[in-house]
mmCIF file of C-alpha atoms in Angstrom:
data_model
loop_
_atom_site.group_PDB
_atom_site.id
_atom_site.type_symbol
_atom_site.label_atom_id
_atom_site.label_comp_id
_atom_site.label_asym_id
_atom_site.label_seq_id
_atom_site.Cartn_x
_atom_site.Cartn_y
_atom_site.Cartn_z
ATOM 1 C CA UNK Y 6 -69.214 89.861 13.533
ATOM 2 C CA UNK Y 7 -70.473 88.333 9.908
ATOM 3 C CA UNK Y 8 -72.467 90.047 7.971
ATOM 4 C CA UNK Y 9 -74.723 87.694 6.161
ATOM 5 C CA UNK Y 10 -77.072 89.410 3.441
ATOM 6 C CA UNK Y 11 -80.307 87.437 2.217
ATOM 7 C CA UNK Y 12 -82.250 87.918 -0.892
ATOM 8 C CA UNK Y 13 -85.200 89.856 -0.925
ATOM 9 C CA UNK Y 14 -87.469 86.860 -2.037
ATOM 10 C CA UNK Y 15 -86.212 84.705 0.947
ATOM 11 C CA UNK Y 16 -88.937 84.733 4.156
ATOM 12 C CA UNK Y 17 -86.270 85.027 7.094
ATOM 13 C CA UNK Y 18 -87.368 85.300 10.491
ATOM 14 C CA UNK Y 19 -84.527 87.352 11.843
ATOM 15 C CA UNK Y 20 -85.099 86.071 15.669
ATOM 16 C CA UNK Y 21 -84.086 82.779 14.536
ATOM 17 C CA UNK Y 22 -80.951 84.478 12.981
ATOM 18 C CA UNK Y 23 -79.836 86.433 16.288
ATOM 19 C CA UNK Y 24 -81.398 84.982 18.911
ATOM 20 C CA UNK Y 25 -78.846 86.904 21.307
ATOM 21 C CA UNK Y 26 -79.955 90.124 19.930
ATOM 22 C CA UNK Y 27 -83.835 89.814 20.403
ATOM 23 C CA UNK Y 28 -83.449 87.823 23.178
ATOM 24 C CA UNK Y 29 -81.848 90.700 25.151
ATOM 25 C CA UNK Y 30 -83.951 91.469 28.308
ATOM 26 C CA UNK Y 31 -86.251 94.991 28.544
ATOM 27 C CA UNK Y 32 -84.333 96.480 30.980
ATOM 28 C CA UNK Y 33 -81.016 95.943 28.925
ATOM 29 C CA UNK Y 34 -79.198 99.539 28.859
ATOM 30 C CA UNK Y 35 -75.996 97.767 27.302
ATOM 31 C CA UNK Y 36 -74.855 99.928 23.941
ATOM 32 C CA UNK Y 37 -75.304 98.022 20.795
ATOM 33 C CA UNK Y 38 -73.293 99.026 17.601
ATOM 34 C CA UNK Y 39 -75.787 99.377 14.486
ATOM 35 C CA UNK Y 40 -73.936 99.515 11.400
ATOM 36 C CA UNK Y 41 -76.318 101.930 8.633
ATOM 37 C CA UNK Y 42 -75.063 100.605 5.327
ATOM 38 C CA UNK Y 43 -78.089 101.786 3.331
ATOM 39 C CA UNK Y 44 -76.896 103.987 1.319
ATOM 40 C CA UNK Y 45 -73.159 105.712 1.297
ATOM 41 C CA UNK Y 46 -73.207 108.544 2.957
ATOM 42 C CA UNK Y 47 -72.329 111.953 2.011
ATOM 43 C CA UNK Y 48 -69.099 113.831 2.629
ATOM 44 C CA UNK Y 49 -69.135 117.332 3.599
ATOM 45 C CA UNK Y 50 -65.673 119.102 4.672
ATOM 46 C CA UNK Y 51 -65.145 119.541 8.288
ATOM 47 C CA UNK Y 52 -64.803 122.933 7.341
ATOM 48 C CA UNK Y 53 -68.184 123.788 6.257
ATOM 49 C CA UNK Y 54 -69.732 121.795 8.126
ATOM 50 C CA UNK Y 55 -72.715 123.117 10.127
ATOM 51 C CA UNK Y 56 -75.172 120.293 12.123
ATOM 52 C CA UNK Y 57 -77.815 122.762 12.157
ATOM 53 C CA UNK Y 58 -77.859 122.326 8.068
ATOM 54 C CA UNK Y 59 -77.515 118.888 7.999
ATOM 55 C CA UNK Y 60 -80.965 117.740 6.549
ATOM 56 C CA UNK Y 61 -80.416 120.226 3.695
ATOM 57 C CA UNK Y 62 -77.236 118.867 3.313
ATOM 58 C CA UNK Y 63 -78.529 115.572 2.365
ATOM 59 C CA UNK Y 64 -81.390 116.745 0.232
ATOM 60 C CA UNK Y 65 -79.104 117.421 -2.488
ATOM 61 C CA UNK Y 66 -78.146 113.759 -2.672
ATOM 62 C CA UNK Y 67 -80.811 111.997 -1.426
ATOM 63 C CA UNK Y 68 -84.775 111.642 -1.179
ATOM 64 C CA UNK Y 69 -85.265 113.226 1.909
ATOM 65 C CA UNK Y 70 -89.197 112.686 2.314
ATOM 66 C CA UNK Y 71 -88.886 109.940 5.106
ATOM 67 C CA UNK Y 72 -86.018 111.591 6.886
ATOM 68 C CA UNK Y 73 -85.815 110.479 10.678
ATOM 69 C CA UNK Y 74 -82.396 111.453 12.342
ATOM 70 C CA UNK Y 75 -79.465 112.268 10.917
ATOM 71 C CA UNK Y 76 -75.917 110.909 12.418
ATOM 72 C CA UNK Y 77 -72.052 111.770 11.354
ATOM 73 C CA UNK Y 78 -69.291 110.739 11.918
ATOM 74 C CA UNK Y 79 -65.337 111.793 10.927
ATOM 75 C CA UNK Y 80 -63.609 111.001 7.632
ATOM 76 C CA UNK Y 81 -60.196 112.676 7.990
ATOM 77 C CA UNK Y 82 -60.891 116.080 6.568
ATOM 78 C CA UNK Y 83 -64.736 115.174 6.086
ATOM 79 C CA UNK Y 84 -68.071 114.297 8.103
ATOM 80 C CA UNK Y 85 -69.354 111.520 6.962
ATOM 81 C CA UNK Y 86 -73.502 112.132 6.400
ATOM 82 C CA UNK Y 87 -76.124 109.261 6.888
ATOM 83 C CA UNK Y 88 -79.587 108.895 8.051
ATOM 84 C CA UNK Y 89 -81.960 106.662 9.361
ATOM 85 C CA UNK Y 90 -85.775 107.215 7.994
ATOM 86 C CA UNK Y 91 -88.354 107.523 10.548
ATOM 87 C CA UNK Y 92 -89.308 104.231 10.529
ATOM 88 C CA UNK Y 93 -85.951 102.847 10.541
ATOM 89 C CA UNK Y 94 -85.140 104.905 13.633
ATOM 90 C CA UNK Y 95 -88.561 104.488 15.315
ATOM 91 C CA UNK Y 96 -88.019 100.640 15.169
ATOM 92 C CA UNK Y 97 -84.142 100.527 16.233
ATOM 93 C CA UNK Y 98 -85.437 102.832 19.426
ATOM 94 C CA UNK Y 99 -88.312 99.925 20.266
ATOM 95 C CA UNK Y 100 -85.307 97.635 20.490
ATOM 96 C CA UNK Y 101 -84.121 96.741 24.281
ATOM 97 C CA UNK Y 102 -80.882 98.589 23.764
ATOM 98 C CA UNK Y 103 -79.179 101.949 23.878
ATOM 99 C CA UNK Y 104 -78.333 101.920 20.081
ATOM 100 C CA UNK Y 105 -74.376 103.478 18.448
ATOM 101 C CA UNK Y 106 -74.884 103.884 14.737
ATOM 102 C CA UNK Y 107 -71.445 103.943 12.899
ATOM 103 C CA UNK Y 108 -72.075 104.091 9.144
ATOM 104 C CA UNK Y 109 -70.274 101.313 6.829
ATOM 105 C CA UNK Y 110 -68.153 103.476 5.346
ATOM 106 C CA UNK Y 111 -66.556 104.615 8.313
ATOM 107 C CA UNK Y 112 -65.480 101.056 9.241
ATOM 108 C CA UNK Y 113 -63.817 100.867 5.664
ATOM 109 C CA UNK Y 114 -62.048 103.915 6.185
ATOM 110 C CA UNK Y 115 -60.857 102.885 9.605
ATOM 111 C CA UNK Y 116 -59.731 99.368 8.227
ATOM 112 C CA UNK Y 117 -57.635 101.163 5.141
ATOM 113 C CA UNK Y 118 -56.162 103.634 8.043
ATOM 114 C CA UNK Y 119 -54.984 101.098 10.175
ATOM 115 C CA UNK Y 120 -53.427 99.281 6.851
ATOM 116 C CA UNK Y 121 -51.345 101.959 6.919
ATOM 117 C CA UNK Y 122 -50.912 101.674 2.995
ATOM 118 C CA UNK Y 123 -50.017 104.825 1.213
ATOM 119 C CA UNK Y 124 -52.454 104.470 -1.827
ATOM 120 C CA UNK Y 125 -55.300 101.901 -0.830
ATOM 121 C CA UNK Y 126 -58.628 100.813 -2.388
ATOM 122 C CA UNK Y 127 -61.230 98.980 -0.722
ATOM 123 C CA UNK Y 128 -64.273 97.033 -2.559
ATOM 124 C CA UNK Y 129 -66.893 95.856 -0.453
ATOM 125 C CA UNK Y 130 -69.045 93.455 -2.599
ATOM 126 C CA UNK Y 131 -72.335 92.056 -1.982
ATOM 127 C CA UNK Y 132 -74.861 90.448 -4.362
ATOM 128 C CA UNK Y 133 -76.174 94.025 -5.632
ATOM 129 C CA UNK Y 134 -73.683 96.114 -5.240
ATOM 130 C CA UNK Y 135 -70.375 97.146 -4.462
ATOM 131 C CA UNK Y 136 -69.076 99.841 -2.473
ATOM 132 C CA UNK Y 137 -65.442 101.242 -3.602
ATOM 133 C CA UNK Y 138 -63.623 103.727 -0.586
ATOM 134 C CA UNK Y 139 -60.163 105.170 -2.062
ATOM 135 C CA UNK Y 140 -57.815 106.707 0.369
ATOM 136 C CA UNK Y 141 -54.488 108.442 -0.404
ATOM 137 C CA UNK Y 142 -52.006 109.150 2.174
ATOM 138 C CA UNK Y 143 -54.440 107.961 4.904
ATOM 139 C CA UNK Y 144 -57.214 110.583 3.403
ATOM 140 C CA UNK Y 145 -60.454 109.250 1.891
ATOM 141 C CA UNK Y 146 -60.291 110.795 -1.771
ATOM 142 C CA UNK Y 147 -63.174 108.636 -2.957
ATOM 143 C CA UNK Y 148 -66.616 107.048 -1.566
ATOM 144 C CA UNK Y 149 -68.834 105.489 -3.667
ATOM 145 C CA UNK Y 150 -71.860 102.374 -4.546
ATOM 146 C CA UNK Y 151 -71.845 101.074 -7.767
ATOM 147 C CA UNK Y 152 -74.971 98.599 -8.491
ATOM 148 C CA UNK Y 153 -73.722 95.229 -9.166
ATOM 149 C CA UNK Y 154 -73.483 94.175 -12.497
ATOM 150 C CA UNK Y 155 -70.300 92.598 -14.344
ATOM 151 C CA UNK Y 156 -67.402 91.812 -13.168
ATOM 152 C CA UNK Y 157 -65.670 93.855 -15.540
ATOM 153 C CA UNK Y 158 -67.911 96.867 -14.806
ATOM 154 C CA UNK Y 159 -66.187 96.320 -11.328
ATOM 155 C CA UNK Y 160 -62.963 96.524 -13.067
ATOM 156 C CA UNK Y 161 -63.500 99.500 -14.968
ATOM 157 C CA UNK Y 162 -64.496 101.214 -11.961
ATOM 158 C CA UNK Y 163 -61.204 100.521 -10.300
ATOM 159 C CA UNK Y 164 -58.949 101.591 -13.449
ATOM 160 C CA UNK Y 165 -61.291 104.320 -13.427
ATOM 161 C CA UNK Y 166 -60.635 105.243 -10.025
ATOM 162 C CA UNK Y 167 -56.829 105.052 -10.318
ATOM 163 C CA UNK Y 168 -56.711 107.156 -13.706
ATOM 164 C CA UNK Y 169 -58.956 109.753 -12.019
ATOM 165 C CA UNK Y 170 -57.118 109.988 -8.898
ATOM 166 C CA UNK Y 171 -53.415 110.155 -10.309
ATOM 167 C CA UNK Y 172 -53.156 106.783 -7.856
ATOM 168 C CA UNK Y 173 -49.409 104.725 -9.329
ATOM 169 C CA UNK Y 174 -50.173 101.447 -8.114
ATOM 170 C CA UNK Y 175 -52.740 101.259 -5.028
ATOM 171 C CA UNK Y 176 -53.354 98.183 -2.770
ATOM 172 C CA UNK Y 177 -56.541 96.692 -3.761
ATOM 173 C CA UNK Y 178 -58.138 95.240 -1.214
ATOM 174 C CA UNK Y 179 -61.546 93.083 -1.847
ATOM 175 C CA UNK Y 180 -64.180 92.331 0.290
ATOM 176 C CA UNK Y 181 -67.251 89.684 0.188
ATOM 177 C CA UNK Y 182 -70.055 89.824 2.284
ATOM 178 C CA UNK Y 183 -71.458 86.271 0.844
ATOM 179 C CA UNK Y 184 -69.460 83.639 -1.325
ATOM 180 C CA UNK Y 185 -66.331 85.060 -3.359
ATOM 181 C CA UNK Y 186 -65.732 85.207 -6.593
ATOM 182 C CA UNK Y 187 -63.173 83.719 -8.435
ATOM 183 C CA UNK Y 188 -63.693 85.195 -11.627
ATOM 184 C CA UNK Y 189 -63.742 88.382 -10.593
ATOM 185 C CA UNK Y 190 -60.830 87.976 -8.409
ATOM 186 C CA UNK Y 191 -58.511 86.732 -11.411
ATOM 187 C CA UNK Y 192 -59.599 90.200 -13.271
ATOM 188 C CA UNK Y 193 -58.634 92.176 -10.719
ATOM 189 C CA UNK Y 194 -55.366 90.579 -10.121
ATOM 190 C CA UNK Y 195 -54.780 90.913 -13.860
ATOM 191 C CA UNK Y 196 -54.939 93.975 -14.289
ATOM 192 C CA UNK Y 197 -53.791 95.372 -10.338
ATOM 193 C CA UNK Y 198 -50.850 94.915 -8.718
ATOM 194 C CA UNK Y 199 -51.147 94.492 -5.638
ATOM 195 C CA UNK Y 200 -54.982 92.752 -4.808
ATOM 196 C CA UNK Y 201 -55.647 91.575 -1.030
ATOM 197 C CA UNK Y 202 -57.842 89.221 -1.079
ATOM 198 C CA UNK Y 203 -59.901 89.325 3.237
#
């Protein structure tokens, strides 16, 4: 699957963008995977964790005033906290199809897991902003968005990262949703040593 992100001034008519998808008959009861990358979520250790506290869990990061249904999923040691406002979820259930969220960062995760790669960095860049997962022996030590500005912003986030997480020299890999960039790409190789470029 591509993800293809359009601006916010741009008038698309998503039916015309995945016709399969709307085009799916009423009585389809086939599972669809919905990927929520609206936010990143929140991590709360498995330990702690309690799903009858989950709303209050996310009112301490997030505006909570349009809350529909919460979902989770597994992070090594972590859950992985996202939600769906009620408008969001009220439209995704008027779709013909029985709907599996997964959040974004959870298919980041996976991806750096199945790298294997003892130190690893993902960024996942889009035209406003970039998300940055760290993992460290195969455990996510870091999830974060930063709003897109610079590219050296970008790069200072990942030196950042590695000073702050005693990383030696962790596989950088880079991710673009739309066109990449070059420029940024030379940075990072610059001043990484090891940048994957997917």
């Amino acid at each position: 699957m591509v993800r293809q992100d359009f601006p916010a001034g741009e008038n698309v008519l998503l039916t015309t963008k995945a016709p399969e998808f709307f085009g799916m008959s009423s009585d389809n009861i086939q599972p669809v995977d919905i990927i929520v990358g609206t936010h990143v979520p929140m991590l709360v250790p498995d330990v702690i964790y309690e799903e009858s506290k989950a709303k209050d869990y996310l009112a301490m990061q997030f505006d909570t005033t349009h809350y529909g249904q919460h979902f989770s999923d597994r992070l090594g040691m972590y859950r992985s906290l996202y939600f769906l406002t009620q408008n969001e979820y009220d439209t995704v259930n008027q779709l013909p199809c029985v709907p599996h969220f997964t959040s974004e960062a959870t298919l980041l995760y996976r991806f750096l897991c199945e790298k294997g790669e003892p130190e690893a960095m993902l960024l996942s860049v889009n035209d406003h902003y970039v998300d940055i997962l760290a993992t460290h022996g195969g455990a996510p030590s870091f999830v974060n968005r930063l709003t897109r500005t610079e590219n050296v912003d970008i790069l200072y986030y990942t030196l950042n990262c590695v000073q702050q997480f005693g990383f030696g020299a962790p596989t950088l890999f880079v991710h673009y949703f739309n066109k990449p960039n070059k420029k940024l790409n030379d940075l990072l190789e610059k001043y990484h040593q090891k940048v994957v470029i997917l």
